[in-house]
Short mmCIF file of N, CA and C in Angstrom, two decimals:
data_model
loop_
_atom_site.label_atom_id
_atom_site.label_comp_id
_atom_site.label_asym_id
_atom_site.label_seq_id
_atom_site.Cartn_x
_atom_site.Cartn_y
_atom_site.Cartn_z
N UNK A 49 -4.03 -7.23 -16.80
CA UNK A 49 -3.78 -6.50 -15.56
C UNK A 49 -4.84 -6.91 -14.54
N UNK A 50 -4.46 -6.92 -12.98
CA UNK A 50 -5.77 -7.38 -12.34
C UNK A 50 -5.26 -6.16 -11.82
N UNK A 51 -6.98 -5.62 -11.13
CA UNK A 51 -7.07 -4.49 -10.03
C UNK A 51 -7.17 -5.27 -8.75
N UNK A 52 -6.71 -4.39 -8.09
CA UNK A 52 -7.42 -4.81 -5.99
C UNK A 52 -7.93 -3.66 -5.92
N UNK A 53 -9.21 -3.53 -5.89
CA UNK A 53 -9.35 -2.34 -4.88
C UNK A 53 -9.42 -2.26 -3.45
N UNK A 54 -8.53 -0.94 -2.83
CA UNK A 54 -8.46 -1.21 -1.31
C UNK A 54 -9.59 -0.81 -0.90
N UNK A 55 -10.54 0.19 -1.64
CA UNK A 55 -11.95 0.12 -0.72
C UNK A 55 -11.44 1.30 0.84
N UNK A 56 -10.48 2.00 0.80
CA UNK A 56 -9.80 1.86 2.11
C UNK A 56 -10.55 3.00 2.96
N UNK A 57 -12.37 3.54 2.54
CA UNK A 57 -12.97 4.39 3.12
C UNK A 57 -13.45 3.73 4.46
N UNK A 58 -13.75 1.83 4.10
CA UNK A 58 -14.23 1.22 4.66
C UNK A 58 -13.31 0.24 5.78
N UNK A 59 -11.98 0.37 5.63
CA UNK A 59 -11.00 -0.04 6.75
C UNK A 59 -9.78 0.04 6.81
N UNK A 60 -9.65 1.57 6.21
CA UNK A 60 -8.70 2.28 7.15
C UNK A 60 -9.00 3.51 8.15
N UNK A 61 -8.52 3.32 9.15
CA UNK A 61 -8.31 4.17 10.02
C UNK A 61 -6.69 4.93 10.14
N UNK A 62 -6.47 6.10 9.94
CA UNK A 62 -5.34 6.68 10.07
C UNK A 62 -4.82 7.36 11.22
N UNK A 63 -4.77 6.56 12.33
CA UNK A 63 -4.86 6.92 13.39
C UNK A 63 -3.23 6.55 14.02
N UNK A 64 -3.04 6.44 15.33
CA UNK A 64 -2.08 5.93 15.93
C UNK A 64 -0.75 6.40 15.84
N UNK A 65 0.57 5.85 16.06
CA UNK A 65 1.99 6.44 16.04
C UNK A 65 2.26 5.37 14.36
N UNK A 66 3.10 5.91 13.67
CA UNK A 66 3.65 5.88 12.48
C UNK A 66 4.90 4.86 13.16
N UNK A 67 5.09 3.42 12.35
CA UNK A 67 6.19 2.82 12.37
C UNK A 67 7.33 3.12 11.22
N UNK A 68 6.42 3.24 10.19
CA UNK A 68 7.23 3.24 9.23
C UNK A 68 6.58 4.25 7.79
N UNK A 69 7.68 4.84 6.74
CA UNK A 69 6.66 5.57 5.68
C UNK A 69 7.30 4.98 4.60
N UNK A 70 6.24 5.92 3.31
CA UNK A 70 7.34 5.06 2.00
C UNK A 70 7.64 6.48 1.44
N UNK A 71 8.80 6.32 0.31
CA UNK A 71 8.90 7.09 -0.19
C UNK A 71 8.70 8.46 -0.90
N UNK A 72 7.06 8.30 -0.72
CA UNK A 72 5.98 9.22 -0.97
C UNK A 72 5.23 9.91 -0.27
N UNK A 73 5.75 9.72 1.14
CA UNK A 73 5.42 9.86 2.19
C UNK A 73 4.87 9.37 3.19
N UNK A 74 3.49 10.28 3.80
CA UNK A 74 2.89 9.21 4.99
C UNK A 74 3.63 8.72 6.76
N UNK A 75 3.84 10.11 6.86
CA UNK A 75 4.34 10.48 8.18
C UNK A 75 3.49 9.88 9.87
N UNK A 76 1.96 9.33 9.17
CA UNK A 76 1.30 9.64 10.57
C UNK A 76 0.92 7.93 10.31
N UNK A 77 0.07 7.57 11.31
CA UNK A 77 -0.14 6.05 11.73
C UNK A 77 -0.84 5.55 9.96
N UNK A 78 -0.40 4.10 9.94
CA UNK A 78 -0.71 3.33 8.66
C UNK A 78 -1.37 2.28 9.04
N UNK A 79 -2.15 1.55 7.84
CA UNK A 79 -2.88 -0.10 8.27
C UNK A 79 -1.95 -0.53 6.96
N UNK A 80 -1.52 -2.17 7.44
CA UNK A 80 -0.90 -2.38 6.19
C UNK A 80 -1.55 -4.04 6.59
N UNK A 81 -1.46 -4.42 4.90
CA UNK A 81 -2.30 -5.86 4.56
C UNK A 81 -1.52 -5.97 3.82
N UNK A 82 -1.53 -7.90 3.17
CA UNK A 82 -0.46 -8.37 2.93
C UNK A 82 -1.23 -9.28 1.97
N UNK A 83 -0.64 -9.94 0.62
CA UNK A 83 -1.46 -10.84 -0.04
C UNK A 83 -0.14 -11.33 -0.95
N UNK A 84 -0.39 -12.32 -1.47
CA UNK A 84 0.44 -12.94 -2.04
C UNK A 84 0.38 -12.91 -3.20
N UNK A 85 0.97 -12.99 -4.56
CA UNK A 85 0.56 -12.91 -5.91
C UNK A 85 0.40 -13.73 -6.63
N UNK A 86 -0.70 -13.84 -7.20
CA UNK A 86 -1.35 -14.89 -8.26
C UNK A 86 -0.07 -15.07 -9.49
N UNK A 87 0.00 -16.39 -10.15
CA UNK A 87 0.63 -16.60 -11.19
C UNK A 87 -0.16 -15.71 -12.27
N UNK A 88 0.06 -15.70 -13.78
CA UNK A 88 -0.21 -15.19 -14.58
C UNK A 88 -0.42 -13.54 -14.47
N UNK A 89 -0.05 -12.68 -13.68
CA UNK A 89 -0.55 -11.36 -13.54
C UNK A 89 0.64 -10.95 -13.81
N UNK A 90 0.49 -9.83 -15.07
CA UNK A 90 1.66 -8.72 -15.26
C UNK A 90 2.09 -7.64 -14.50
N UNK A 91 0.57 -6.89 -14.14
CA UNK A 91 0.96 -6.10 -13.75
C UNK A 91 -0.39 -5.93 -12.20
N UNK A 92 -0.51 -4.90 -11.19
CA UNK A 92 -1.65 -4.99 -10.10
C UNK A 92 -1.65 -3.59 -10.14
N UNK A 93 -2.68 -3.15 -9.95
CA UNK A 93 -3.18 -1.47 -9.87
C UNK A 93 -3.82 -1.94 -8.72
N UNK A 94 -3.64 -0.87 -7.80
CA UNK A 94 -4.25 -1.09 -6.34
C UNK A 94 -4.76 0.55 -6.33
N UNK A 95 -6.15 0.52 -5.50
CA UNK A 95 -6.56 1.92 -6.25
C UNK A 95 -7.34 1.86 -4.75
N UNK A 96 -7.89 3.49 -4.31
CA UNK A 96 -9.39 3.29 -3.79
C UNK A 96 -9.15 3.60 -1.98
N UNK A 97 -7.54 4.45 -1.92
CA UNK A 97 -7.55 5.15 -0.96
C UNK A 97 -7.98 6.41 -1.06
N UNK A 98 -8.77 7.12 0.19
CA UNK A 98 -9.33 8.15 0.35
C UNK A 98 -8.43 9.46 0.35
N UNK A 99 -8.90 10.75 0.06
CA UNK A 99 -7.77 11.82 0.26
C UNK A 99 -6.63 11.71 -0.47
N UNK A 100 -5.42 12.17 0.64
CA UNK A 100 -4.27 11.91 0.17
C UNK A 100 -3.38 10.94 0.73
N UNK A 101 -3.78 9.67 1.62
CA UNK A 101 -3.45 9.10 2.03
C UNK A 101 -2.71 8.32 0.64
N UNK A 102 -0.91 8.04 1.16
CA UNK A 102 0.16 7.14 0.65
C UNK A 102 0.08 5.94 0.65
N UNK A 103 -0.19 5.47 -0.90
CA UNK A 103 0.18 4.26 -0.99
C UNK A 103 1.17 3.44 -1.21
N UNK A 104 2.07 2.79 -0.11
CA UNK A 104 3.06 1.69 -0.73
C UNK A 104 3.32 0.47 -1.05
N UNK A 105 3.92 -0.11 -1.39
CA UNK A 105 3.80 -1.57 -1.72
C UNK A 105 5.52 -2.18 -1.09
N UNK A 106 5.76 -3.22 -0.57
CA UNK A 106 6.85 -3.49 -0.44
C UNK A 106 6.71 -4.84 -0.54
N UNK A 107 8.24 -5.73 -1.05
CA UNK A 107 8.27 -7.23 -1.78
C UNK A 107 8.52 -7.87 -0.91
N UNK A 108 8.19 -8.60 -0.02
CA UNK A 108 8.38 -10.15 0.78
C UNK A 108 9.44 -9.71 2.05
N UNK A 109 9.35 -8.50 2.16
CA UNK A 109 10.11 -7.71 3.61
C UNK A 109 9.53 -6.70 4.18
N UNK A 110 8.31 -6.51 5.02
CA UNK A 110 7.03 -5.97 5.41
C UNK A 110 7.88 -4.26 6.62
N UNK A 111 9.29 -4.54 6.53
CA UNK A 111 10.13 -3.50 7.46
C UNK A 111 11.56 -3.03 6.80
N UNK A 112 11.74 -3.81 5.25
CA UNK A 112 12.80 -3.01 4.59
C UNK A 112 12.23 -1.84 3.68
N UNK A 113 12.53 -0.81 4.02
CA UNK A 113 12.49 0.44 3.21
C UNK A 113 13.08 0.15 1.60
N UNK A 114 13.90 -0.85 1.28
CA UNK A 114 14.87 -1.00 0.45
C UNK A 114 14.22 -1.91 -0.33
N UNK A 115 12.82 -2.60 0.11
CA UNK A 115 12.17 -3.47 -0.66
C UNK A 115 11.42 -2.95 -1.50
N UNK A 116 10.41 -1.46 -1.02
CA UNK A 116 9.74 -0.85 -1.71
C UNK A 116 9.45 -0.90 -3.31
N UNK A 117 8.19 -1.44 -4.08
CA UNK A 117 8.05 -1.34 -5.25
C UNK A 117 7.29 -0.44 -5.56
N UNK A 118 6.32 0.04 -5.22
CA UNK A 118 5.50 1.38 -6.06
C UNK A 118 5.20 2.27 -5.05
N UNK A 119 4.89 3.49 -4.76
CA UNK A 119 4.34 4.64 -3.92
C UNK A 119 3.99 5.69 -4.65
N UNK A 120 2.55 5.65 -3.86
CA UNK A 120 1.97 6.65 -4.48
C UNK A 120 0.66 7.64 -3.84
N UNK A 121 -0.15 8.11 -4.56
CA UNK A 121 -1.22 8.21 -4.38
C UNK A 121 -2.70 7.94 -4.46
N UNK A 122 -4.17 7.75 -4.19
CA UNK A 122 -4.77 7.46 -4.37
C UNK A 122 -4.76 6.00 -5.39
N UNK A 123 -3.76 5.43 -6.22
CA UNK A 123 -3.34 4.36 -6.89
C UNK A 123 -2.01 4.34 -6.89
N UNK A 124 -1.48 2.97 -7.20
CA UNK A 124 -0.18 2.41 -7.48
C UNK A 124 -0.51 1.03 -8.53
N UNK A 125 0.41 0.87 -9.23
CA UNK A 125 0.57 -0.01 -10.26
C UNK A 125 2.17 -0.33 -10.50
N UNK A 126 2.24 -1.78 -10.12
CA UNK A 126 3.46 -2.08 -10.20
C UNK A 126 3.47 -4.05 -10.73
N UNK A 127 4.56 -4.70 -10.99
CA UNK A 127 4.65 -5.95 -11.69
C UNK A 127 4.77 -6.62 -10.59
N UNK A 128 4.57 -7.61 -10.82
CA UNK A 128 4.42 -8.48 -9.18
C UNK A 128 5.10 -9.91 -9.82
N UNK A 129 5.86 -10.47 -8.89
CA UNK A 129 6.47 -11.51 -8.74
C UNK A 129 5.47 -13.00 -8.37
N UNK A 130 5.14 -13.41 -9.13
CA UNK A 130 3.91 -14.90 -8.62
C UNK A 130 4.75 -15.69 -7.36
N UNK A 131 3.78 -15.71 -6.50
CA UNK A 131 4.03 -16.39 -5.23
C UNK A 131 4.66 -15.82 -4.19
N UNK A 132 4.94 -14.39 -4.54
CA UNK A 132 5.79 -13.55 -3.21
C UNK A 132 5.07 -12.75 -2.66
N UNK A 133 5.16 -12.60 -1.28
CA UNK A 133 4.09 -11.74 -0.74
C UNK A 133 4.42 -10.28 -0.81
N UNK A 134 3.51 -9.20 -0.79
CA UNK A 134 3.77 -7.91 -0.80
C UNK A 134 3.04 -7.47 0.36
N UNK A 135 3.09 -6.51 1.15
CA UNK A 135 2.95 -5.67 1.72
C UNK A 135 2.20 -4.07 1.30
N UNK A 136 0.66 -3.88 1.24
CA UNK A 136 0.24 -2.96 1.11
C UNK A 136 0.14 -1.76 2.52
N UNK A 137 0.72 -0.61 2.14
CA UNK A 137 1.08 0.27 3.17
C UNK A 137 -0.23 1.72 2.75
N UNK A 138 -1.34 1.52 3.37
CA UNK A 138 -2.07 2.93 3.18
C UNK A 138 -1.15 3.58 4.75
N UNK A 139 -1.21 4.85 4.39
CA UNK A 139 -0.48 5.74 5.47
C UNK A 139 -0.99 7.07 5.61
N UNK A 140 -1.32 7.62 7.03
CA UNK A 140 -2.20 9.03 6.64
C UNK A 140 -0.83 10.15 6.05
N UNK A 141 -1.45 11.07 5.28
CA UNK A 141 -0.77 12.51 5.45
C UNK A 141 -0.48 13.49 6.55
N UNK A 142 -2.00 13.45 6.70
CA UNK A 142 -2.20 14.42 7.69
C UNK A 142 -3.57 13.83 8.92
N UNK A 143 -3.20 14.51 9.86
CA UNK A 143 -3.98 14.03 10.78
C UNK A 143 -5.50 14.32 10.96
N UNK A 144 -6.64 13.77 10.84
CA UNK A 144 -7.80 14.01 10.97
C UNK A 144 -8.80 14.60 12.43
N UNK A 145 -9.30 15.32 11.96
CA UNK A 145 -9.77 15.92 13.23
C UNK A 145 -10.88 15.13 14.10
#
């Protein structure tokens, strides 16, 4: 299994108008980053958002809802396809004061 950690105390900001959410929610503005997948990896645990900020993942279509592979919270763990890019979606809950 490889981890990513998003680290996401250190660059996300949950600010702005919301384009898009995932299934798990995440109604208010998102940062989303994009990486491609290493051969040999079964599976990716992406961990290391703050609060309750939503994590999603979507497969090589960064605006289909229908691509969506994992959503969650504070972690997601899902199988990854070698050489296709994904789409990591941190998204706020709720709005910060």
């Amino acid at each position: 299994m490889t981890e990513l950690d998003l680290n996401a105390e250190t660059w996300v900001t949950p600010t702005g108008t919301s384009t898009t959410q995932g299934s798990c929610g995440g109604p208010l503005g998102e940062a989303v980053y994009s990486f491609v997948a290493p051969p040999g990896v079964d599976s990716i645990t992406l961990r290391g958002a703050y609060g309750d900020n939503a994590i999603y993942v979507r497969e090589a279509d960064c605006l289909d809802t229908g691509a969506e592979v994992a959503c969650g919270f504070a972690s997601v763990t899902f199988q990854p396809n070698a050489g296709v890019t994904y789409y990591v979606f941190v998204d706020a809950q709720h709005a910060f004061a």
